[in-house]
Coordinates of C-alpha atoms in Angstrom, one line a residue:
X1 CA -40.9 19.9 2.5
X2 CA -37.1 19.2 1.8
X3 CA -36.5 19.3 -2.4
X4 CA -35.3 16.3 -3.9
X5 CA -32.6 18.3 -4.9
X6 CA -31.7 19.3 -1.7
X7 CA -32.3 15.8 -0.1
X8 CA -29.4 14.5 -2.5
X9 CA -27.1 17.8 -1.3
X10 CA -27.6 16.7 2.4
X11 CA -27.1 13.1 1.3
X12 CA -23.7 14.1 -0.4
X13 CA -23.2 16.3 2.3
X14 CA -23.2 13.9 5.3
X15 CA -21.5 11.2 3.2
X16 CA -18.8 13.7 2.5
X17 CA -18.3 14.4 6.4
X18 CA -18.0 10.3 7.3
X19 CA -15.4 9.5 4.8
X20 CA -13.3 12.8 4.6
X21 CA -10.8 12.9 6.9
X22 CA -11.2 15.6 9.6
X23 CA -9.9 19.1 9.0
X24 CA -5.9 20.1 10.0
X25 CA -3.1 17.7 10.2
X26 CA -5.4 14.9 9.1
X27 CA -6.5 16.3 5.7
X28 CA -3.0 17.7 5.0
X29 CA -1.8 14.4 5.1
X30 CA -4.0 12.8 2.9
X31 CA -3.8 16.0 0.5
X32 CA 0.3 15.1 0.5
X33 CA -0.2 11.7 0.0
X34 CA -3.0 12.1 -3.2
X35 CA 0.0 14.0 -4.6
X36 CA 2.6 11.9 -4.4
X37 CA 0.5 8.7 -5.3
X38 CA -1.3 10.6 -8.7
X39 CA 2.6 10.9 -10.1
X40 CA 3.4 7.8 -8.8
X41 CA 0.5 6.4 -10.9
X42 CA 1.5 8.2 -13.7
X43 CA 5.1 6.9 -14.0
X44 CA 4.3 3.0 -13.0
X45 CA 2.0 2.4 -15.6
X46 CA 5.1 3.4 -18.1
X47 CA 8.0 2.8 -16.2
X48 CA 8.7 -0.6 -18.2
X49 CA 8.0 1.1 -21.4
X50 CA 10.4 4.0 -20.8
X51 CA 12.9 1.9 -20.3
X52 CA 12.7 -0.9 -22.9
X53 CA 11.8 1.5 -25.6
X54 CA 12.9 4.7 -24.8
X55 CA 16.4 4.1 -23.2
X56 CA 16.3 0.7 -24.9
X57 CA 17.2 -1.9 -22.1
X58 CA 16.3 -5.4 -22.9
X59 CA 13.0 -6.7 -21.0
X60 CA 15.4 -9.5 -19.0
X61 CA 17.5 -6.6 -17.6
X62 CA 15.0 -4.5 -16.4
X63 CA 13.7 -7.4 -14.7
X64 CA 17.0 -8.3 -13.2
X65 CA 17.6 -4.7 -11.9
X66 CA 14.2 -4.3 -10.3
X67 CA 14.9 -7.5 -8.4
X68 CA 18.5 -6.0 -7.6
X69 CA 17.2 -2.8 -6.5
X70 CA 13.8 -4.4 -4.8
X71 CA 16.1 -6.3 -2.9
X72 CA 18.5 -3.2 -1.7
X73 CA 15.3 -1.6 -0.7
X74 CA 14.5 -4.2 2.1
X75 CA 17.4 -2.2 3.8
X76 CA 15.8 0.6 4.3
X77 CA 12.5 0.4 6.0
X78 CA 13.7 -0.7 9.3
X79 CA 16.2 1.5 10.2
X80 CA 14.5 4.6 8.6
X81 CA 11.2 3.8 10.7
X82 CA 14.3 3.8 14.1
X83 CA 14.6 7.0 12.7
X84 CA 11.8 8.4 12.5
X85 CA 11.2 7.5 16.4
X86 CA 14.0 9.1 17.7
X87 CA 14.0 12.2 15.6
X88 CA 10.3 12.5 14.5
X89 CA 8.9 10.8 11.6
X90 CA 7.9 14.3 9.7
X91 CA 11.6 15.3 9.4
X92 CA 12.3 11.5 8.0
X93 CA 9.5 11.5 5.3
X94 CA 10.9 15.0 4.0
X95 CA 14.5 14.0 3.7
X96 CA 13.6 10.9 1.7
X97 CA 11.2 12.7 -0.7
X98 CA 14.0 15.0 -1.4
X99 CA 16.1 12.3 -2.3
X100 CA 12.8 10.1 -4.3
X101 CA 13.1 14.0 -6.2
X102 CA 16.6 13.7 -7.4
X103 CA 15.8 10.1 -8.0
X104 CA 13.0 10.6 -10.5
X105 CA 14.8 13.2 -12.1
X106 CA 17.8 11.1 -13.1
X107 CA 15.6 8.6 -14.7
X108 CA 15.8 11.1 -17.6
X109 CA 19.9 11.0 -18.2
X110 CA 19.4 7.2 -17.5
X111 CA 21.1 5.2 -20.5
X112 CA 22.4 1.9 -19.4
X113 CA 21.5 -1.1 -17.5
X114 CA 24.2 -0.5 -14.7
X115 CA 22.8 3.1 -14.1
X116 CA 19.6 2.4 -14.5
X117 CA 20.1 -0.3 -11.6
X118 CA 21.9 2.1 -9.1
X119 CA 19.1 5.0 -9.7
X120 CA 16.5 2.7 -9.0
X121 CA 18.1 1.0 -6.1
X122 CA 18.6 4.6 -4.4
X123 CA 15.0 4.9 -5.2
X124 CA 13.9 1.8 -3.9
X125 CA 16.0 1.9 -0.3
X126 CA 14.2 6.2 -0.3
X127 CA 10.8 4.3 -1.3
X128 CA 11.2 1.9 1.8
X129 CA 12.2 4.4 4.5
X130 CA 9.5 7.3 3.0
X131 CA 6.4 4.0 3.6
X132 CA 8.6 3.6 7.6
X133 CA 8.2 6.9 8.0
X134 CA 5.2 7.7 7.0
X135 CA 3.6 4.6 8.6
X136 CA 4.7 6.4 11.9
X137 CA 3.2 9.3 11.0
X138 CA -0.2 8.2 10.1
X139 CA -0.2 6.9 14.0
X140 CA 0.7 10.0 15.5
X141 CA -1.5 12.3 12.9
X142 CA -4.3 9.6 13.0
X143 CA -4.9 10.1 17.4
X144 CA -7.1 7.6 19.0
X145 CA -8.0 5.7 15.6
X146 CA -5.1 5.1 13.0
X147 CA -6.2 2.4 11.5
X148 CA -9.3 4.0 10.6
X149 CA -7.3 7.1 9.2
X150 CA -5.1 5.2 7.7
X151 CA -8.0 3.4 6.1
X152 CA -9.7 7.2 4.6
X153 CA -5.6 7.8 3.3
X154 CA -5.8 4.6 1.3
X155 CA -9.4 5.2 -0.5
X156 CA -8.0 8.9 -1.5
X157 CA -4.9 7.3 -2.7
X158 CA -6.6 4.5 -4.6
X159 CA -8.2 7.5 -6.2
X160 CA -5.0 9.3 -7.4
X161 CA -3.7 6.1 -8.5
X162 CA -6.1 5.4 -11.7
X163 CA -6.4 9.5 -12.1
X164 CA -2.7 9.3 -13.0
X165 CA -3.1 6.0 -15.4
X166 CA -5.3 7.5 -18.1
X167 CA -2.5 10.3 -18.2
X168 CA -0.4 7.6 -18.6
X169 CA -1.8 6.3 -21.6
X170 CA -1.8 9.4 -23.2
X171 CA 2.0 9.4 -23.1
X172 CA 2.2 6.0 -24.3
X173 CA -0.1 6.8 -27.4
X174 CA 2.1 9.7 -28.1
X175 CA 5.1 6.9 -28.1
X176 CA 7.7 10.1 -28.2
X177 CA 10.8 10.5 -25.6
X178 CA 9.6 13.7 -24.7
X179 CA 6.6 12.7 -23.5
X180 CA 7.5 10.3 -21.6
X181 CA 10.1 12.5 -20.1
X182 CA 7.6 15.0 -19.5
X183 CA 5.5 12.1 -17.5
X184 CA 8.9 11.4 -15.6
X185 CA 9.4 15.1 -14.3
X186 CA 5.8 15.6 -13.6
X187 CA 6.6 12.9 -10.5
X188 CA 9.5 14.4 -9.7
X189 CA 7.3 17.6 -9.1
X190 CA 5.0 15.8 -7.8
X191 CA 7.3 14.7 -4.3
X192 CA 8.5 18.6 -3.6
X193 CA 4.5 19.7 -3.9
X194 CA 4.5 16.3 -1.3
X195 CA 6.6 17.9 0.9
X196 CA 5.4 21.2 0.6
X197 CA 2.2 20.3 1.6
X198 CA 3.9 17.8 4.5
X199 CA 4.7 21.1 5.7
X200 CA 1.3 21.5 7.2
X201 CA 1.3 18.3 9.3
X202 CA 2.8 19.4 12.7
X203 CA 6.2 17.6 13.5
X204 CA 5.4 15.2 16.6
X205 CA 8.3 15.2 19.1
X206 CA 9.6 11.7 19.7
X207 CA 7.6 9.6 22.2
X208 CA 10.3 9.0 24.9
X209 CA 11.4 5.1 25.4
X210 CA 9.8 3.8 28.4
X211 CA 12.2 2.4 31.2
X212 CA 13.5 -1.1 30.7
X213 CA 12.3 -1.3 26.5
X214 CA 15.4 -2.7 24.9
X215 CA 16.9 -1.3 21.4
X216 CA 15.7 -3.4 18.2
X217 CA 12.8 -4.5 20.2
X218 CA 10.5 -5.1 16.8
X219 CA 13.9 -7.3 15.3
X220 CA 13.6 -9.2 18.5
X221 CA 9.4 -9.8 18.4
X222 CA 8.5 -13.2 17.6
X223 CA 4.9 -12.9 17.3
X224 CA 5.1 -9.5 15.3
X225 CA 7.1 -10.8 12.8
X226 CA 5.0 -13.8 12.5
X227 CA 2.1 -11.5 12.0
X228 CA 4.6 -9.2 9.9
X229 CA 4.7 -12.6 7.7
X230 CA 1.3 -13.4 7.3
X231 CA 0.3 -9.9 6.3
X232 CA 3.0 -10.3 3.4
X233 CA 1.7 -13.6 2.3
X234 CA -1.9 -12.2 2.0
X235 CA -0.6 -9.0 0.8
X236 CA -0.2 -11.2 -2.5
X237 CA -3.5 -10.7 -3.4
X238 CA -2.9 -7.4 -5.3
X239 CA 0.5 -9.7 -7.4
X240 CA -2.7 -12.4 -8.1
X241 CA -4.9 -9.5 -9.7
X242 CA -2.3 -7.2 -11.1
X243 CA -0.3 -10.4 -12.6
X244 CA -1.1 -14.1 -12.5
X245 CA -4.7 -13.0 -13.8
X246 CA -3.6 -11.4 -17.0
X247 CA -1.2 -14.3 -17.6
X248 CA -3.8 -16.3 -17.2
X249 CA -6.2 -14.4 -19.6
X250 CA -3.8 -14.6 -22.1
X251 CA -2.1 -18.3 -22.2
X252 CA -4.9 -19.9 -20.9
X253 CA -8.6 -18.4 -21.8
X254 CA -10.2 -17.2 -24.3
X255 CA -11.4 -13.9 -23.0
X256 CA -10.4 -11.2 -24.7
X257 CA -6.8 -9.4 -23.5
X258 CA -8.5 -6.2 -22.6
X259 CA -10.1 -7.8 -19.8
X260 CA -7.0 -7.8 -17.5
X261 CA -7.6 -3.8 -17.8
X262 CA -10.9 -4.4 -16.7
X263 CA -10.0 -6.1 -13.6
X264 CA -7.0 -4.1 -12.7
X265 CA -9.8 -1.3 -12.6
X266 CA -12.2 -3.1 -10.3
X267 CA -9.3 -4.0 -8.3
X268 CA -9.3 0.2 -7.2
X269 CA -12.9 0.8 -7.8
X270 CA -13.8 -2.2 -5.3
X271 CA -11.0 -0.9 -2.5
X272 CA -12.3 2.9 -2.8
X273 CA -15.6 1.4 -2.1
X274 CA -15.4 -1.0 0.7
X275 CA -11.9 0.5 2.2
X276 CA -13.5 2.6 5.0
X277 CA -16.7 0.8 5.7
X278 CA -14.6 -2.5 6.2
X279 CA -11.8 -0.1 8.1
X280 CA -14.7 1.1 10.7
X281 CA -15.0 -2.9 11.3
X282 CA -11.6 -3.3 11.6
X283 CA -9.9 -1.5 14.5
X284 CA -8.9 -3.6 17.3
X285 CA -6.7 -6.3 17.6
X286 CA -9.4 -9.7 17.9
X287 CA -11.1 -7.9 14.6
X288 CA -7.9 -7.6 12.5
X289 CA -7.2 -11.6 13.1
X290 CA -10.7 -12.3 12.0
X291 CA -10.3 -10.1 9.0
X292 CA -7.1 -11.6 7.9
X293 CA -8.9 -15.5 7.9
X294 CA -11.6 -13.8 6.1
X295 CA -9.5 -12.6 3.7
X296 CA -7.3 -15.7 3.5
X297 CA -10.6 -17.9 3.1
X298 CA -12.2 -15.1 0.3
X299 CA -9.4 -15.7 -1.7
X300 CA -9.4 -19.4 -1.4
X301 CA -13.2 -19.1 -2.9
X302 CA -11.7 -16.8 -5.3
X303 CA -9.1 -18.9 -6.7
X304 CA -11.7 -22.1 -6.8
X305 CA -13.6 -20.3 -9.1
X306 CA -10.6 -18.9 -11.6
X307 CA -9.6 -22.7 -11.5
X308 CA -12.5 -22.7 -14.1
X309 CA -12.6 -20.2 -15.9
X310 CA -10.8 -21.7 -19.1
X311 CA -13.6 -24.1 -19.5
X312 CA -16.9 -23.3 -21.5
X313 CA -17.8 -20.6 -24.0
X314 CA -16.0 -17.2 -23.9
X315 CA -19.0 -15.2 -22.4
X316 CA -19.1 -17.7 -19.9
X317 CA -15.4 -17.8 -19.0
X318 CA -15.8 -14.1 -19.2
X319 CA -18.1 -14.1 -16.8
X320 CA -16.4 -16.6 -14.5
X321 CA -13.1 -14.8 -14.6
X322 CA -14.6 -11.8 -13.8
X323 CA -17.0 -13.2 -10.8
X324 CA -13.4 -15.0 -9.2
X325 CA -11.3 -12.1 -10.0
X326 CA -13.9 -9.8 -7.8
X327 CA -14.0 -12.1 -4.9
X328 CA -10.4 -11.6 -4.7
X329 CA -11.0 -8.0 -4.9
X330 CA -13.0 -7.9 -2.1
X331 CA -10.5 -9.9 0.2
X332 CA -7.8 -8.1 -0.5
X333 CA -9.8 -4.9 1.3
X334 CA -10.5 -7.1 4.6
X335 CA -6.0 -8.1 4.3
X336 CA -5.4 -4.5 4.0
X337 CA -8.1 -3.2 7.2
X338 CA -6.4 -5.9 8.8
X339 CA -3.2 -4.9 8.1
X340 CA -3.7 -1.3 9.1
X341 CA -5.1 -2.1 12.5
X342 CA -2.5 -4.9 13.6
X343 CA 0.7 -2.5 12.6
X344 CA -0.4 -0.4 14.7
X345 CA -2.3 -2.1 17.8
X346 CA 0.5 -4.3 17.9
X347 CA 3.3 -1.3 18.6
X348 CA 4.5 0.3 21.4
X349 CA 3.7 3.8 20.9
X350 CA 7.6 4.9 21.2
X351 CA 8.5 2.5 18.4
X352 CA 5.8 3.4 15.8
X353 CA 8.5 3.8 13.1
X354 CA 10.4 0.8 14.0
X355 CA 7.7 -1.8 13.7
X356 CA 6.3 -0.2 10.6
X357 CA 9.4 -0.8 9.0
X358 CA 9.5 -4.8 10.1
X359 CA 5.5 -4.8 8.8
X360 CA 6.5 -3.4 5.7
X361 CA 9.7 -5.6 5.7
X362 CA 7.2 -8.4 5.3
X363 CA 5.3 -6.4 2.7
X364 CA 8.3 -6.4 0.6
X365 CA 9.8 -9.6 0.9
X366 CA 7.0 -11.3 0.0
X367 CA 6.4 -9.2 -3.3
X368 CA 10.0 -9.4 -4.2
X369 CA 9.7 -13.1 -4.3
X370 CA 6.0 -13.6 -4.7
X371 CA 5.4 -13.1 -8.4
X372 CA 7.7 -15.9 -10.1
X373 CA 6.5 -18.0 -7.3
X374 CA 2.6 -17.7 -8.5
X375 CA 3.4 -17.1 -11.9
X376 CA 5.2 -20.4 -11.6
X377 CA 2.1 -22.2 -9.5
X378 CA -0.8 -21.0 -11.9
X379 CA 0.5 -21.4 -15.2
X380 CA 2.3 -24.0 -14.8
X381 CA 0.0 -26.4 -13.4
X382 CA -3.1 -24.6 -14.9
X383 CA -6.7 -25.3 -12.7
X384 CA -5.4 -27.1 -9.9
X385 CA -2.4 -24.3 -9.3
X386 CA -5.4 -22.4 -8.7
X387 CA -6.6 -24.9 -6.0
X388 CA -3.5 -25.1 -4.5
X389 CA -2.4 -21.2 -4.7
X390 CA -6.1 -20.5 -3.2
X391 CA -5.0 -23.3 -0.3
X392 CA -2.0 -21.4 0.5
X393 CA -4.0 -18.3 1.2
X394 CA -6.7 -19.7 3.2
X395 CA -3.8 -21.6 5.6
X396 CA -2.3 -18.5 5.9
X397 CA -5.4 -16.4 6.7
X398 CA -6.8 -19.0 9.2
X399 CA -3.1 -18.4 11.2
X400 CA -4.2 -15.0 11.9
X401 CA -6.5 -15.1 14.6
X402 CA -3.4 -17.5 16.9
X403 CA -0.9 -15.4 15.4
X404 CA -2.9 -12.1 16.9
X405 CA -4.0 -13.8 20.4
X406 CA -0.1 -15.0 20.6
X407 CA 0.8 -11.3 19.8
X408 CA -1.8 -9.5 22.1
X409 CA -0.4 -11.6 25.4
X410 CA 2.5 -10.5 24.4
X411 CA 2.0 -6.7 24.7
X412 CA 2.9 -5.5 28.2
X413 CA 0.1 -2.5 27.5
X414 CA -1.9 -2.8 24.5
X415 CA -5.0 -4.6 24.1
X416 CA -6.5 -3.4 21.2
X417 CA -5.8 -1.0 18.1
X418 CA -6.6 2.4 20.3
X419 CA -4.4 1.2 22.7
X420 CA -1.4 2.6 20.9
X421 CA -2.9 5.5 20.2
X422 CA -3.7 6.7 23.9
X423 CA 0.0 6.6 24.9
X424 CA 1.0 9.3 21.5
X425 CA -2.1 11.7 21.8
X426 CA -1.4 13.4 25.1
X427 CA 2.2 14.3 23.6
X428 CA 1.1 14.8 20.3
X429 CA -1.5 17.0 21.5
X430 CA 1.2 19.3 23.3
X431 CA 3.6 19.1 19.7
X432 CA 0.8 20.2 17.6
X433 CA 0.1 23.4 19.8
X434 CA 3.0 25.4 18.7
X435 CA 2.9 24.6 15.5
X436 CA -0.8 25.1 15.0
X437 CA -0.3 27.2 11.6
X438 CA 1.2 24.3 10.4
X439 CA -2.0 21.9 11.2
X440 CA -4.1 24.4 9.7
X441 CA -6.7 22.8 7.2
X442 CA -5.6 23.0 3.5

């Protein structure tokens, strides 16, 4: 008879070997990425303090130099993911984490508005091209079923992300310039232990152009730039939980201000938790477009019910705010599994890196405009922004499943997610051999 003890060590053990990813390139990737993302989470949560206090910009001008510097990096993920597929995305994701290191380091001797603009522009275009890059990496490391890797990378990421914030707030609670310096240079570190452990991911030979593809081929894609669009629009979802909802908890409710904390936390905690069962739903082409109406429809739902969540007792608008804000949650898992399987069954296998860079060209227009749009919407018309905001996403997510169909009769060889995949793995296969000290497991 099997212990009970030993019952919950096979449980843990099987559950450990369906959502780790598998040992040798794979799991050096995802140990690279938990890296860079646990300092990244470390300096976002006191970025805007640093600056404002510490260096002593005004609030307005930190605002107006992200937007400068957000817009400048919209320049860089096209032609870096180009890059990446003539050269190999590996060598790509290096040089940009060298320069995101220098970056991060001159934070530090930051002490005006003008310099703090031009660091964080350089970071910003380095940011862009590292996500091209790596976005084309994840399809050549991730063989015969990216999406689903790429679905493992983002629950191990979502982890590092809130296991850098309460390291965060101690810095803020010490309040001093050297901690927050300290904090700063712990990122820097953070991208050369990235690339040192990017080291053990082979470096996949460019996938040679087939006859006949033309140059700019993703620029010149109609239906993946529509898609590229939609995913953006939906992609708004994480602006509606990290923002408008905490604007709204505090002009407009009476719940107390630590519950936009609270939701910010569910926001990871629900994604770690439904990221790779929903990703293993999620692989082909047909099942992305259903999960992007799914998602767009979710978050309609969602924003019904925030609509009312400044009516009634606290406990109940509590309760309201909390049952709305978790729908959204959920929706943005099935946008992102969606996301993750239509960037990649939707691209040729030679130009990974270049439509990558047009996906996440949507990605980033539509946060560099999205949050004065919604903050705009929602507070300014109160319940029925909500309605309308929540209409918005549901006509965007019931344009998915067209917007993929058009897409798919598009593609001259790709009928589903895997589809890109068994073009690379044949020459990825034959790249990894000599380097196989390099895809050793970490």
């Amino acid at each position: 008879m099997i212990s009970r003890g030993g019952a919950v060590r096979a449980g843990l053990r099987a559950w450990w070997a369906r959502v780790s990813p598998e040992p040798g390139p794979q799991r050096a990737l995802v140990a690279s990425s938990f890296v860079n993302r646990l300092g990244t989470g470390m300096f976002v949560a006191v970025s805007a303090l640093y600056f404002t206090l510490i260096v002593g910009i005004p609030a307005r001008q930190v605002g107006t130099g992200l937007t400068i510097a957000g817009t400048a990096g919209l320049l860089g993920s096209v032609p870096a993911g180009m890059l990446a597929d003539r050269v190999g995305p590996r060598m790509v994701q290096l040089v940009t984490l060298g320069v995101q290191t220098g970056t991060m380091a001159a934070f530090v001797f930051v002490h005006s508005w003008w310099m703090f603009t031009t660091v964080t522009a350089l970071d910003k275009v380095a940011d862009a091209a590292n996500n091209a890059a790596r976005g084309a990496l994840i399809g050549r490391v991730g063989g015969e079923r990216p999406a689903l890797f790429r679905a493992k990378l983002r629950s191990f990421v979502s982890v590092a992300v809130v296991l850098g914030t309460p390291v965060a707030g101690i810095a803020i609670q010490i309040g001093t310039r050297a901690a927050y310096v300290t904090l700063i240079l712990a990122n820097a570190a953070s991208y050369v232990v990235c690339a040192l452990l990017l080291l053990r991911v082979p470096e996949y030979p460019p996938i040679p152009r087939p006859a006949g593809s033309r140059r700019f081929a993703a620029l010149a894609d109609r239906p993946y730039a529509a898609f590229a669009g939609l995913n953006g629009l939906l992609s708004l979802q994480a602006v509606v939980v990290a923002l408008v909802i905490p604007l709204w908890i505090t002009t407009r409710t009476q719940v107390p201000r630590t519950m936009a904390a609270v939701v910010f936390g569910m926001f990871f905690v629900v994604g770690v938790l439904l990221m790779q069962p929903v990703g293993r739903r999620t692989e082909t082409v047909a099942q992305g477009g259903r999960a992007l109406r799914t998602s767009g429809l979710a978050v309609a739902a969602g924003c019904a019910v925030l609509a009312v969540s400044a009516e009634g007792p606290r406990w109940a608008q509590a309760a309201v705010l909390l049952f709305g804000a978790a729908i959204i949650c959920a929706a943005s898992v099935w946008a992102l599994a969606a996301g993750f399987s239509l960037s990649f069954g939707l691209s040729p296998a030679h130009a990974q890196g270049e439509y990558q860079g047009l996906n996440l060209l949507g990605l980033d227009a539509a946060a560099a405009v999205g949050p004065a749009l919604l903050t705009a919407l929602v507070l300014g018309f109160g319940g029925p922004g909500w309605f309308v905001l929540g209409a918005g996403f549901a006509a965007a997510g019931l344009l998915g499943p067209p917007v993929t169909r058009w897409a798919q009769r598009t593609r001259p060889d790709t009928a589903d997610a895997g589809a890109v995949a068994d073009a690379a793995p044949s020459l990825s296969a034959r790249a990894a051999r000599p380097s196989a000290a390099g895809s050793s497991a970490p």
